[in-house]
Coordinates of C-alpha atoms and ligand atoms in Angstrom, one line a residue:
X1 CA -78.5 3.5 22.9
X2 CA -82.5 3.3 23.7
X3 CA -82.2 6.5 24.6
X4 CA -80.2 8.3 22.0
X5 CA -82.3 7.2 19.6
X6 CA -85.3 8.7 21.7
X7 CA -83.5 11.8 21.3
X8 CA -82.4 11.9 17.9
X9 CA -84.6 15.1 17.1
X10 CA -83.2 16.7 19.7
X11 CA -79.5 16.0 18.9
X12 CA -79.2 18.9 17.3
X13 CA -80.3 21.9 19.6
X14 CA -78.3 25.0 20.0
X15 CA -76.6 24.4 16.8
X16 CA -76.8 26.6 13.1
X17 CA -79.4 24.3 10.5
X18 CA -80.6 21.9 12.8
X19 CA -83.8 21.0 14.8
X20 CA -84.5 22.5 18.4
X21 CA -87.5 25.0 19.6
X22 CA -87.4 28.3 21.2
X23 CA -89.7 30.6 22.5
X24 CA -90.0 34.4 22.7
X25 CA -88.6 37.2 25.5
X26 CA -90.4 39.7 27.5
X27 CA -90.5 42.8 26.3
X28 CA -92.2 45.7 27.7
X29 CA -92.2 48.7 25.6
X30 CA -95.8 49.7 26.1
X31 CA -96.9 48.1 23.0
X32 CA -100.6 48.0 23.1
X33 CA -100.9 43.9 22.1
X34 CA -98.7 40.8 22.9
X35 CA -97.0 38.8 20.5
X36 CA -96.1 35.1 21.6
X37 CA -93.9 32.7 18.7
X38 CA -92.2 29.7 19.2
X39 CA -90.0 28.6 16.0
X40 CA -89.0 25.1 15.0
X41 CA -86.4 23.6 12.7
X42 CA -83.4 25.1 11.3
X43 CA -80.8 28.5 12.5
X44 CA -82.8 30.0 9.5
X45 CA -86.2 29.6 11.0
X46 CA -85.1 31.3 13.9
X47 CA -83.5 34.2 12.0
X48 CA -87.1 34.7 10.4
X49 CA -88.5 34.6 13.6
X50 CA -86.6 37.7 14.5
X51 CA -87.7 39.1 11.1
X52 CA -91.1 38.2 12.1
X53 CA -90.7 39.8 15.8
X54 CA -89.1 43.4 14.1
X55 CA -92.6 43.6 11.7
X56 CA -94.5 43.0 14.6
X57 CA -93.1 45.4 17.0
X58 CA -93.5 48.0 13.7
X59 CA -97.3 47.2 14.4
X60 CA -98.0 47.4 17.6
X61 CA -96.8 44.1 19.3
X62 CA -94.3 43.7 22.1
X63 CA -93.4 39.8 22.6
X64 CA -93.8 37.9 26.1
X65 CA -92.5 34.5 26.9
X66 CA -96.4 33.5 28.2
X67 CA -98.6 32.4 25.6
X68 CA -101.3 32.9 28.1
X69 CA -101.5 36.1 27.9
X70 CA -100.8 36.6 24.2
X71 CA -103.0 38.2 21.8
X72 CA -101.2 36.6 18.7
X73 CA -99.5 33.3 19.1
X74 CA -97.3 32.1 16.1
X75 CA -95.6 28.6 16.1
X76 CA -92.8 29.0 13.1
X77 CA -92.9 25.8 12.0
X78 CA -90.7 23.2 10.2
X79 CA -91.4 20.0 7.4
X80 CA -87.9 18.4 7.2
X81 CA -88.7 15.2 9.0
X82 CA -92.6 13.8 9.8
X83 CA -91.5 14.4 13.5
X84 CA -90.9 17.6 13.3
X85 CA -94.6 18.0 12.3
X86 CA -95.8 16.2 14.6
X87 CA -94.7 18.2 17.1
X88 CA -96.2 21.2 16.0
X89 CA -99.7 19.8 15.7
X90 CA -98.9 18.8 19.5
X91 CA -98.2 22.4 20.0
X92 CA -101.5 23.4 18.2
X93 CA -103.6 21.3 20.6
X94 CA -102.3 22.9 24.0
X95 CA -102.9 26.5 22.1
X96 CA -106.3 25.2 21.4
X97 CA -107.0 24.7 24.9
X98 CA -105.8 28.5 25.5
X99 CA -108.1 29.8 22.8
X100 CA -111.1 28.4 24.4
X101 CA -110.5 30.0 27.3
X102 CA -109.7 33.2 25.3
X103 CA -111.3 33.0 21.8
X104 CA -109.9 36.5 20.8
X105 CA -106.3 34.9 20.7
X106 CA -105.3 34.6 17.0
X107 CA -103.3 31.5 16.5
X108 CA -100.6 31.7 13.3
X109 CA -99.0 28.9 11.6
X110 CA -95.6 29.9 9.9
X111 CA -92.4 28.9 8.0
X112 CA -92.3 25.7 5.8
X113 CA -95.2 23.7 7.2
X114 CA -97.7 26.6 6.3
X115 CA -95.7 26.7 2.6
X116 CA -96.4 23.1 2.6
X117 CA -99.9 22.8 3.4
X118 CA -101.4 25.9 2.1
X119 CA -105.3 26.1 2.8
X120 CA -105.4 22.8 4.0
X121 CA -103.9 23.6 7.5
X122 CA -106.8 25.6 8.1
X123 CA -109.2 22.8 7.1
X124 CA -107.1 20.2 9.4
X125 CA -106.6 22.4 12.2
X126 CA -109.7 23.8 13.9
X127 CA -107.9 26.3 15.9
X128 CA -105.8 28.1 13.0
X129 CA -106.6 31.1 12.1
X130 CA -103.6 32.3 9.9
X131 CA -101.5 30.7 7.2
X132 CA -98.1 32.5 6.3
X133 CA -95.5 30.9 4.5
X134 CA -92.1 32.4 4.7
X135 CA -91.9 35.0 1.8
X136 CA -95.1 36.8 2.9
X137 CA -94.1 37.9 6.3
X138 CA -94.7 41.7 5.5
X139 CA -97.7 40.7 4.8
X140 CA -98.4 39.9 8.4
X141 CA -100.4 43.2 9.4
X142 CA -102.9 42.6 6.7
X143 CA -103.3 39.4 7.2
X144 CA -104.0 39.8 11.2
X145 CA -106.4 42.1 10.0
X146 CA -108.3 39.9 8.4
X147 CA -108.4 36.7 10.8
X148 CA -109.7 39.6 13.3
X149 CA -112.1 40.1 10.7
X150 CA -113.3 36.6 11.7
X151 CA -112.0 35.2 7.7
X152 CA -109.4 33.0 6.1
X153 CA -105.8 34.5 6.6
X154 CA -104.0 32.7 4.0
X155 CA -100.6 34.1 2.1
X156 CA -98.4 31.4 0.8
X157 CA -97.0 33.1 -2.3
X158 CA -93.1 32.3 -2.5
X159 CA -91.4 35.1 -4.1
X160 CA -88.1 35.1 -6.8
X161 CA -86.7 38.3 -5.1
X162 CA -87.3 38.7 -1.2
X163 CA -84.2 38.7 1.2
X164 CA -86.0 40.9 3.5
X165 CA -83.0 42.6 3.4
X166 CA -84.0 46.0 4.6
X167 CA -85.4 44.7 7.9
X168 CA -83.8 45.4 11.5
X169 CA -84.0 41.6 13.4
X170 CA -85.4 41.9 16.9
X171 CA -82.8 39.6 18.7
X172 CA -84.9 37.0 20.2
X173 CA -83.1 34.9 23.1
X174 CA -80.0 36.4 22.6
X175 CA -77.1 36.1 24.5
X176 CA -75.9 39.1 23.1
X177 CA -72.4 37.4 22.1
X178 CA -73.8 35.5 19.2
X179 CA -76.4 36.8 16.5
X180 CA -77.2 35.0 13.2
X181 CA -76.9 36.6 9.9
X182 CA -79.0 35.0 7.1
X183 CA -77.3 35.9 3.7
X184 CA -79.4 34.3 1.6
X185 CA -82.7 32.4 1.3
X186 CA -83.8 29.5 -0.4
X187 CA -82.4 26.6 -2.5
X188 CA -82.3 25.3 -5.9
X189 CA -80.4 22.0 -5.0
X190 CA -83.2 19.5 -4.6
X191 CA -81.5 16.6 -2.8
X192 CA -84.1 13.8 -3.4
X193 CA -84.9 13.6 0.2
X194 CA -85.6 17.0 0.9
X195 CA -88.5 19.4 1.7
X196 CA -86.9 22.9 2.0
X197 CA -86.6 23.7 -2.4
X198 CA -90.4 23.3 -1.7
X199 CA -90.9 24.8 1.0
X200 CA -88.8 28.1 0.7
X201 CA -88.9 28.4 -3.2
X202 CA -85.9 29.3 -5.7
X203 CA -82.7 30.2 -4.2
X204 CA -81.9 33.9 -3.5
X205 CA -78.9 36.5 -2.4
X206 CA -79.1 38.8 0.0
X207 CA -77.4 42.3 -0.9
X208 CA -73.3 42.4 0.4
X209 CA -74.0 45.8 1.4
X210 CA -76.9 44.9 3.6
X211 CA -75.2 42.1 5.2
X212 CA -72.5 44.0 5.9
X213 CA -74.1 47.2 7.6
X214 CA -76.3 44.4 10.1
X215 CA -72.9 42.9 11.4
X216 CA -71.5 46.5 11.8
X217 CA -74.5 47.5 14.0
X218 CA -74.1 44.3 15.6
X219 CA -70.5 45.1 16.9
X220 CA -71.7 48.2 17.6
X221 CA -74.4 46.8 20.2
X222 CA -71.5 44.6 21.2
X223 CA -71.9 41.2 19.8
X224 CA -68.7 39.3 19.1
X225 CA -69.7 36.3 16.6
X226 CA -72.2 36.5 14.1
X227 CA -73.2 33.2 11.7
X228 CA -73.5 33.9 8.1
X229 CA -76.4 31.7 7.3
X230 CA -78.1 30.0 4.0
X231 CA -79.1 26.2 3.1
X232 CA -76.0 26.5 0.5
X233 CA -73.8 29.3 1.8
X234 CA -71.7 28.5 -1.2
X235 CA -73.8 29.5 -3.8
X236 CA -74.1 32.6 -2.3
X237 CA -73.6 35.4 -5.4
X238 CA -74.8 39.1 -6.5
X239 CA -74.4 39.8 -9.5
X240 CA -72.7 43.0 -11.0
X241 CA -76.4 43.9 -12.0
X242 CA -77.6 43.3 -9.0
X243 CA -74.7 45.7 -7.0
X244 CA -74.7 47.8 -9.1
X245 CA -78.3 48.9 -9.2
X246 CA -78.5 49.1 -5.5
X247 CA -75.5 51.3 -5.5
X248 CA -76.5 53.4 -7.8
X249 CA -79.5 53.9 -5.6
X250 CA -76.7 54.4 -2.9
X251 CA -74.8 57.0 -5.6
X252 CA -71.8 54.8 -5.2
X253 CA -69.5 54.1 -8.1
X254 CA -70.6 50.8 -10.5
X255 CA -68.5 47.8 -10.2
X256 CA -67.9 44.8 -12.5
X257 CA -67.2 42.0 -10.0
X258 CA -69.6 39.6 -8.9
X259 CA -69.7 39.1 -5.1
X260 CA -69.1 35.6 -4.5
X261 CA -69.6 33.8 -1.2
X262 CA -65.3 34.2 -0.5
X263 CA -66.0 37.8 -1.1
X264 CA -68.6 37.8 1.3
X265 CA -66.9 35.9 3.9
X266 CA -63.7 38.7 3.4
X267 CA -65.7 41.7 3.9
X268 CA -67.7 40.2 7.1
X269 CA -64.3 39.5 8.7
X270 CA -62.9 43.2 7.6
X271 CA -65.6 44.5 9.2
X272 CA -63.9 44.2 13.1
X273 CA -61.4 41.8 14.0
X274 CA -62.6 41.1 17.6
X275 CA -66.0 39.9 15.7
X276 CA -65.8 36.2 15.2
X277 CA -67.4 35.2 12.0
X278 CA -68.8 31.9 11.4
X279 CA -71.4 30.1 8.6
X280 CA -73.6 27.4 7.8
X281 CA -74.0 25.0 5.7
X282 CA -71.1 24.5 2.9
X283 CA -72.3 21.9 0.0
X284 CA -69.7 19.9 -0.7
X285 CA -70.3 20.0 -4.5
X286 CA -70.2 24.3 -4.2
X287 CA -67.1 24.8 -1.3
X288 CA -64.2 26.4 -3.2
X289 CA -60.5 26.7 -2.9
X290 CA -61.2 30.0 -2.0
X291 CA -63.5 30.1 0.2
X292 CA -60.7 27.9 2.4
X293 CA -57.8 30.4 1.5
X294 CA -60.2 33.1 2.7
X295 CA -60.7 31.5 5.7
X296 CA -57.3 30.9 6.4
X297 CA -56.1 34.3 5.9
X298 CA -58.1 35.8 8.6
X299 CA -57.8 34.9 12.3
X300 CA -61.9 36.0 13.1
X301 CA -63.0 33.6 10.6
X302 CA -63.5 30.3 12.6
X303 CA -61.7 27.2 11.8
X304 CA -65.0 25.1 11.3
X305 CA -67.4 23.8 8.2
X306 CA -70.1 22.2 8.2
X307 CA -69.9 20.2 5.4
X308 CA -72.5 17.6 5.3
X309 CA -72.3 14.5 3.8
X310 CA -75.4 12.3 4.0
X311 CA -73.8 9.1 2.6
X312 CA -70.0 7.4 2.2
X313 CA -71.6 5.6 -0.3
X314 CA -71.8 6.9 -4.3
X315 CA -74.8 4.9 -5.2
X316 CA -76.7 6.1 -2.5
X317 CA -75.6 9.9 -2.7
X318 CA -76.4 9.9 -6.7
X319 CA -79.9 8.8 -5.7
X320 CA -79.7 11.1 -3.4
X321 CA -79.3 13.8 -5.8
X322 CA -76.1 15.2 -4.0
X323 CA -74.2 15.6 -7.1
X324 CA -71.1 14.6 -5.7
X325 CA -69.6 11.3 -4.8
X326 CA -67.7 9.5 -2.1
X327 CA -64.1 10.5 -4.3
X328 CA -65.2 13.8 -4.4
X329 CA -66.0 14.7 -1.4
X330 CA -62.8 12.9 0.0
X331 CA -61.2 15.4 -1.8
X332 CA -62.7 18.4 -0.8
X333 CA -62.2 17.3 3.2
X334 CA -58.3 16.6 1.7
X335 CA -58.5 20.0 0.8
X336 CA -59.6 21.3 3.9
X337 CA -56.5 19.6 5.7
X338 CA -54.1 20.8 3.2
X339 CA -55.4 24.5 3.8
X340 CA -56.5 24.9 7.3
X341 CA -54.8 21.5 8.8
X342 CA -56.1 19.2 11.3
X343 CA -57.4 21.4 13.4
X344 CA -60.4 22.8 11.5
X345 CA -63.0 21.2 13.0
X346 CA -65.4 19.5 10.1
X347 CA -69.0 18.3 10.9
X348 CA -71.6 16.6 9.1
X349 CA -75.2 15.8 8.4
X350 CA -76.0 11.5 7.6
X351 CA -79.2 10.2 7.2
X352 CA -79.4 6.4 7.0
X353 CA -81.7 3.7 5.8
X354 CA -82.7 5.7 2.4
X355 CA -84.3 3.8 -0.2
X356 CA -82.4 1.4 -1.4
X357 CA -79.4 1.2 1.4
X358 CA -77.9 -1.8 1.4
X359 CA -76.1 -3.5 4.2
X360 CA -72.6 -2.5 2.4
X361 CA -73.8 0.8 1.6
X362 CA -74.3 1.5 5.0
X363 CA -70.7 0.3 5.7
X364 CA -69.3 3.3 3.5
X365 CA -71.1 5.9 5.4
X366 CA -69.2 4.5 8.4
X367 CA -66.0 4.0 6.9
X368 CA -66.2 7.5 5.5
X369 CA -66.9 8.6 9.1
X370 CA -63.1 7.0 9.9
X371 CA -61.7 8.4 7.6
X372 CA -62.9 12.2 8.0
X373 CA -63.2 11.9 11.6
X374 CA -65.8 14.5 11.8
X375 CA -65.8 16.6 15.5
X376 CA -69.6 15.6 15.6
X377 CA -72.5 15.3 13.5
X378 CA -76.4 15.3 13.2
X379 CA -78.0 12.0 12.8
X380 CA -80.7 10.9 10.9
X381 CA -83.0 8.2 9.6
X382 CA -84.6 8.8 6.7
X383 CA -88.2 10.1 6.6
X384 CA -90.2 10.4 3.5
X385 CA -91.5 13.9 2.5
X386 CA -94.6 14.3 0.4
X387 CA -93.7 15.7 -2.4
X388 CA -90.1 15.0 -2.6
X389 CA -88.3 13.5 -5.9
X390 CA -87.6 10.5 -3.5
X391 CA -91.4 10.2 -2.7
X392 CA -92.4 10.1 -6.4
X393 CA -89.5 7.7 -7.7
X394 CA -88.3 5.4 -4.8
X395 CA -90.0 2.9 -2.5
X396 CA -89.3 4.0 0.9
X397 CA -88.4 0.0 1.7
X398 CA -85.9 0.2 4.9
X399 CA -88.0 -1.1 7.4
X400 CA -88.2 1.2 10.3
X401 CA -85.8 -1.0 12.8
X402 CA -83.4 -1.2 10.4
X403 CA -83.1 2.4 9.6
X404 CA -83.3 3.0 13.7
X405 CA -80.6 0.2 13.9
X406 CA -78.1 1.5 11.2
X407 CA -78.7 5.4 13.3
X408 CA -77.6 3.8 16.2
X409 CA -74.3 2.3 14.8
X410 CA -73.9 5.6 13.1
X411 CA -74.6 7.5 16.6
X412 CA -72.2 5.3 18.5
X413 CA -69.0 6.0 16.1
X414 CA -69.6 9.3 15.6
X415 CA -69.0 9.3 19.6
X416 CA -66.0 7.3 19.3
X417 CA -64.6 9.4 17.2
X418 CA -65.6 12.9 18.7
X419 CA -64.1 11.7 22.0
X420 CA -60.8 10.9 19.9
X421 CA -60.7 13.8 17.9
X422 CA -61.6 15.6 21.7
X423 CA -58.1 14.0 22.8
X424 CA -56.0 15.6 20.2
X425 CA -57.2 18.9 21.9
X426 CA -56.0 17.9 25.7
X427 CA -52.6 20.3 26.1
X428 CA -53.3 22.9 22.8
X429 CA -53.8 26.2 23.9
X430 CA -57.0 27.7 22.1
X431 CA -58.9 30.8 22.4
X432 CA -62.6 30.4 23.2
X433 CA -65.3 33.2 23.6
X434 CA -67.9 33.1 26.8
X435 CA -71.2 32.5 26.1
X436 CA -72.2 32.4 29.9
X437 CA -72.6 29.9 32.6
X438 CA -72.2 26.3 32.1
X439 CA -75.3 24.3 32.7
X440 CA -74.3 22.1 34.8
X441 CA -72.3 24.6 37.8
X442 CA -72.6 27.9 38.2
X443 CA -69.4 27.6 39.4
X444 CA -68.1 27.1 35.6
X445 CA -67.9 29.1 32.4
X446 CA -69.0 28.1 28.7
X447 CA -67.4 29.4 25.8
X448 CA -66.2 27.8 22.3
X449 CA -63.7 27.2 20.2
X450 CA -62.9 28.5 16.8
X451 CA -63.7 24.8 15.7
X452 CA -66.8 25.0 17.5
X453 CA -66.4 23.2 20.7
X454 CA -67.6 23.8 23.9
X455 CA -64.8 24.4 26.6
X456 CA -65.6 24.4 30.1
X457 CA -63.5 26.4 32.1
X458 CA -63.7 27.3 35.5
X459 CA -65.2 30.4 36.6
X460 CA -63.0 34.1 37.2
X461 CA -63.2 37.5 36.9
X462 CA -64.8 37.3 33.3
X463 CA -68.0 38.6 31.5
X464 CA -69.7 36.8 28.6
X465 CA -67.9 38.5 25.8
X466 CA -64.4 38.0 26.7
X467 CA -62.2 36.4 24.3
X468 CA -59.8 33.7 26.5
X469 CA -56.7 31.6 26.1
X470 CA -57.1 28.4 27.7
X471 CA -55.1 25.4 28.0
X472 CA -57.2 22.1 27.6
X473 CA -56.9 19.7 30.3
X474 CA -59.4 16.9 29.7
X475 CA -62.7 16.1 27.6
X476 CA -65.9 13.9 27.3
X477 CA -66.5 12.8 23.6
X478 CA -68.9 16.6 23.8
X479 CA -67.5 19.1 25.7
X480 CA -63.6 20.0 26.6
X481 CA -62.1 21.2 29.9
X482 CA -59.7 23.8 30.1
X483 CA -57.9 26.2 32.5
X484 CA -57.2 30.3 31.6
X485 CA -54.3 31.2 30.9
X486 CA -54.6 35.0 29.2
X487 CA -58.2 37.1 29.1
X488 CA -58.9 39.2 25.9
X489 CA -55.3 38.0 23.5
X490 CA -53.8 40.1 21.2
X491 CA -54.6 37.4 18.5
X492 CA -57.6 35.4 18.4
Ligands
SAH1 N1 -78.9 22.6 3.3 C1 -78.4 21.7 4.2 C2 -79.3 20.9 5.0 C3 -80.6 21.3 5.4 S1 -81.7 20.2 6.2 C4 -77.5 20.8 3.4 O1 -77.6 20.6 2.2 O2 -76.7 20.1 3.9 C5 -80.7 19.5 7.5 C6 -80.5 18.0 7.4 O3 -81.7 17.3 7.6 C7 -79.9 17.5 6.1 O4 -78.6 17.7 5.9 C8 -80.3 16.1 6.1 O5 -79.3 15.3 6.8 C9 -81.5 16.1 7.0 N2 -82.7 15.7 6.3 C10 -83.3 16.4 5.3 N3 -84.3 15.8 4.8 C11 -84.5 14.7 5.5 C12 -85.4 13.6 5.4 N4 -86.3 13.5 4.5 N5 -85.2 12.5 6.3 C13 -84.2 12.6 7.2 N6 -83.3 13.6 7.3 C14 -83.4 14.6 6.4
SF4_2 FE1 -82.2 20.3 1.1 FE2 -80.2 19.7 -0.5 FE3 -81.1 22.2 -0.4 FE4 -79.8 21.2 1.7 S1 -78.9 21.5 -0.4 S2 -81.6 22.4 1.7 S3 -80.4 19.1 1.7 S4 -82.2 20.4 -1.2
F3S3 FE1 -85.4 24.8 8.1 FE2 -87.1 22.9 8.6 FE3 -87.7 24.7 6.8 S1 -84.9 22.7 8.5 S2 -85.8 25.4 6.0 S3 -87.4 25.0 9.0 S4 -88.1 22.5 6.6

């Protein structure tokens, strides 16, 4: 258990919202400077990363996996947890050491960290030379400009409006199967515990039509999932105003309708139905009936939400600031069954030891855990945020050991119950897209589910890509195993 604990930042790598680090590919394009970024925190951070990447390369950068030989080094950063900064300002110290050797290296802070420290980054951290938060990344030319000018590179302005909609991602450690989509940015929720309304200011939609066109030139390039991405992909709405002003500007005929998030989700999936089309994250005070009828009425849309719920335990989620309670959200996963049936895989977010948690309280964020019986989830103890409603009005008061111990018992029946849930699985037949080797054996494939799974199956005469029927045969409480029975099916 030692050890999972140990790992708890790391729990949730790979996945859409959660915390893991990646750094940039080679490219060689005959760009005249070297662009080097490594991104932390959440599926959206990454997205901006690409955003970042595509402004660059309009300026004269190529990216390269060395920070060695990088003229600008960026670390897009995260605030959602003390950790997570932490481990940036680890980062910052090795790039120091690269600096000396090359003082002409200019060293970027980005994303929510920079939005959270302004100015003060710069007086805390010798070797940064540029400040960006993540609403002024157009900005980025200028303000390289100026740090090569030897002066303060600081734009933190958070803006009502920018979706940076108009701008081509540069697909950064792709697999070219898989590409996120960010529909909107933002959020206007402010959860109690949470950094992000803070960090990335008032929430925002992106414009349908421009979502729309990105997966289209995805497919085009050959990708086969995309992930609609926002902190509240249910709030997601453009406004007849909105549409209709830029399609005028497209000279397409006005319409009346506001676009809402099931909208969204319908047009995405019309777009090809060999393109598998998932999103992240559902609030479960903001996840409609419709949004679940949507899903179920087309086969690309993957059975799967990510519906997090933080607490089992009403007292705690109204301090929380959730604005839903334990009845509620038991109704909305009751939904979800009714609709999509039991197997729609359902995941979840839990953060325990928050101010206040009692003993008890603690026990209804396990029993809700039986009674869902999420596929897996991302575990947390609580860490204060400066800043945060929960800073100002509550005593942080769980002592650390209890809030490590309470994670623990969390962690260990969430992996009693995705090994169950796993079970259920052994003799369905499924249809899983290949992401590539497994890591384990070359001699295996990886590929998931429509409820998000990873299925192991052994290797053939298949390409990442490929859409394949499999049996499943076994399973650990994280991965399934499966034989092939049919490449590319009619249906998927
Ligand atoms: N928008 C998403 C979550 C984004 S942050 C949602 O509303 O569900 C991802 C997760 O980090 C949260 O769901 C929460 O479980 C966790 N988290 C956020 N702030 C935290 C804090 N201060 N301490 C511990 N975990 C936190
Ligand atoms: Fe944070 Fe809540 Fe917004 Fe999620 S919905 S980003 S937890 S404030
Ligand atoms: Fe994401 Fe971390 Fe910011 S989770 S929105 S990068 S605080």
């Amino acid at each position: 258990m030692e050890n999972l604990i140990k790992d708890i930042d790391i729990l949730p790598a790979e996945e859409a919202l959660a915390c893991d680090f990646k750094t940039t590919v080679d490219e060689q394009t005959g760009k005249a400077k070297k662009l080097y970024i490594e991104s932390y925190g959440c599926a959206m951070n990454f997205s901006d990363s690409e955003i970042v990447a595509s402004i660059m390369k309009e300026n004269g950068f190529d990216t390269t996996s060395d920070f060695h030989e990088a003229d600008v080094i960026f670390l897009n950063t995260c605030s959602i947890r003390e950790k997570a900064e932490l481990t940036v300002r680890k980062r910052l110290t090795v790039f120091n050491k690269a600096k000396k050797k090359r003082p002409e290296m200019t060293i970027g802070v980005l994303g929510c960290m920079a939005e959270r420290l302004k100015e003060k980054l710069l007086e805390e951290e010798k070797v940064v030379d540029m400040v960006v938060g993540p609403d002024a990344y157009r900005d980025l030319p200028n303000l390289i400009n100026t740090a090569e000018e030897g002066q303060k590179a600081v734009n933190t302005f958070l803006s009502r409006e920018e979706t940076y909609a108009n701008i081509a991602p540069v697909r950064l450690n792709s697999n070219g199967v898989s590409a996120f989509i960010s529909i909107m940015r933002g959020c206007d929720n402010m959860c109690s515990f949470c950094v992000v309304p803070f960090t990335r200011g008032r929430e925002r939609s992106r414009d349908p039509f421009s979502i729309v066109k990105e997966a289209q030139e995805l497919v085009d390039l050959g990708y086969k999932e995309v992930t609609l991405l926002g902190q509240n992909v249910d709030s997601y709405k453009w406004s007849p105003e909105e549409n209709n002003k830029a399609r005028l500007d497209r000279n397409e005929d006005v319409v009346s309708e506001v676009t809402t998030f099931a909208h969204l989700l319908e047009m995405v999936a019309q777009v090809s139905p060999l393109l598998r089309v998932r999103f992240s994250t559902s609030h479960p005070k903001d996840i409609t009936d419709e949004v679940l009828y949507t899903i179920k009425k087309y086969d690309n849309i993957c059975k799967y939400i990510h519906l997090p719920v933080q607490s089992g335990n009403s007292r705690v989620l109204e301090l929380m600031n959730r604005t839903y309670d334990r009845a509620w959200y038991l109704d909305r996963v009751a939904k979800i069954r009714e609709v999509l049936g039991e197997e729609c895989g359902i995941s979840s977010d839990m953060i325990t030891g928050f101010c206040t948690e009692t003993e008890e309280e603690h026990l209804d964020t396990l029993s809700i855990m039986d009674i869902v019986k999420y596929d897996f989830s991302y575990m947390f103890y609580y860490s204060e945020r400066p800043g945060t409603l929960a800073a100002k009005k509550f005593e942080d008061d769980i002592p650390l050991e209890i809030k490590k111990r309470r994670l623990a018992e969390v962690i260990t029946k969430q992996s009693e119950i995705s090994f169950e849930r796993n079970k259920l699985d052994i003799g369905k037949e499924q249809v899983i897209l290949l992401e590539g080797t497994s890591k384990k054996s070359q001699e295996e494939l990886k590929g998931r589910n429509s409820a998000n799974k990873m299925v192991i199956v052994p290797t053939g005469n298949y390409k990442k890509g490929d859409y394949l029927k499999v049996k499943i045969t076994n399973c650990t409480p994280a991965t399934l195993f499966g034989e092939v029975l049919e490449i590319n099916p009619a249906t998927l």
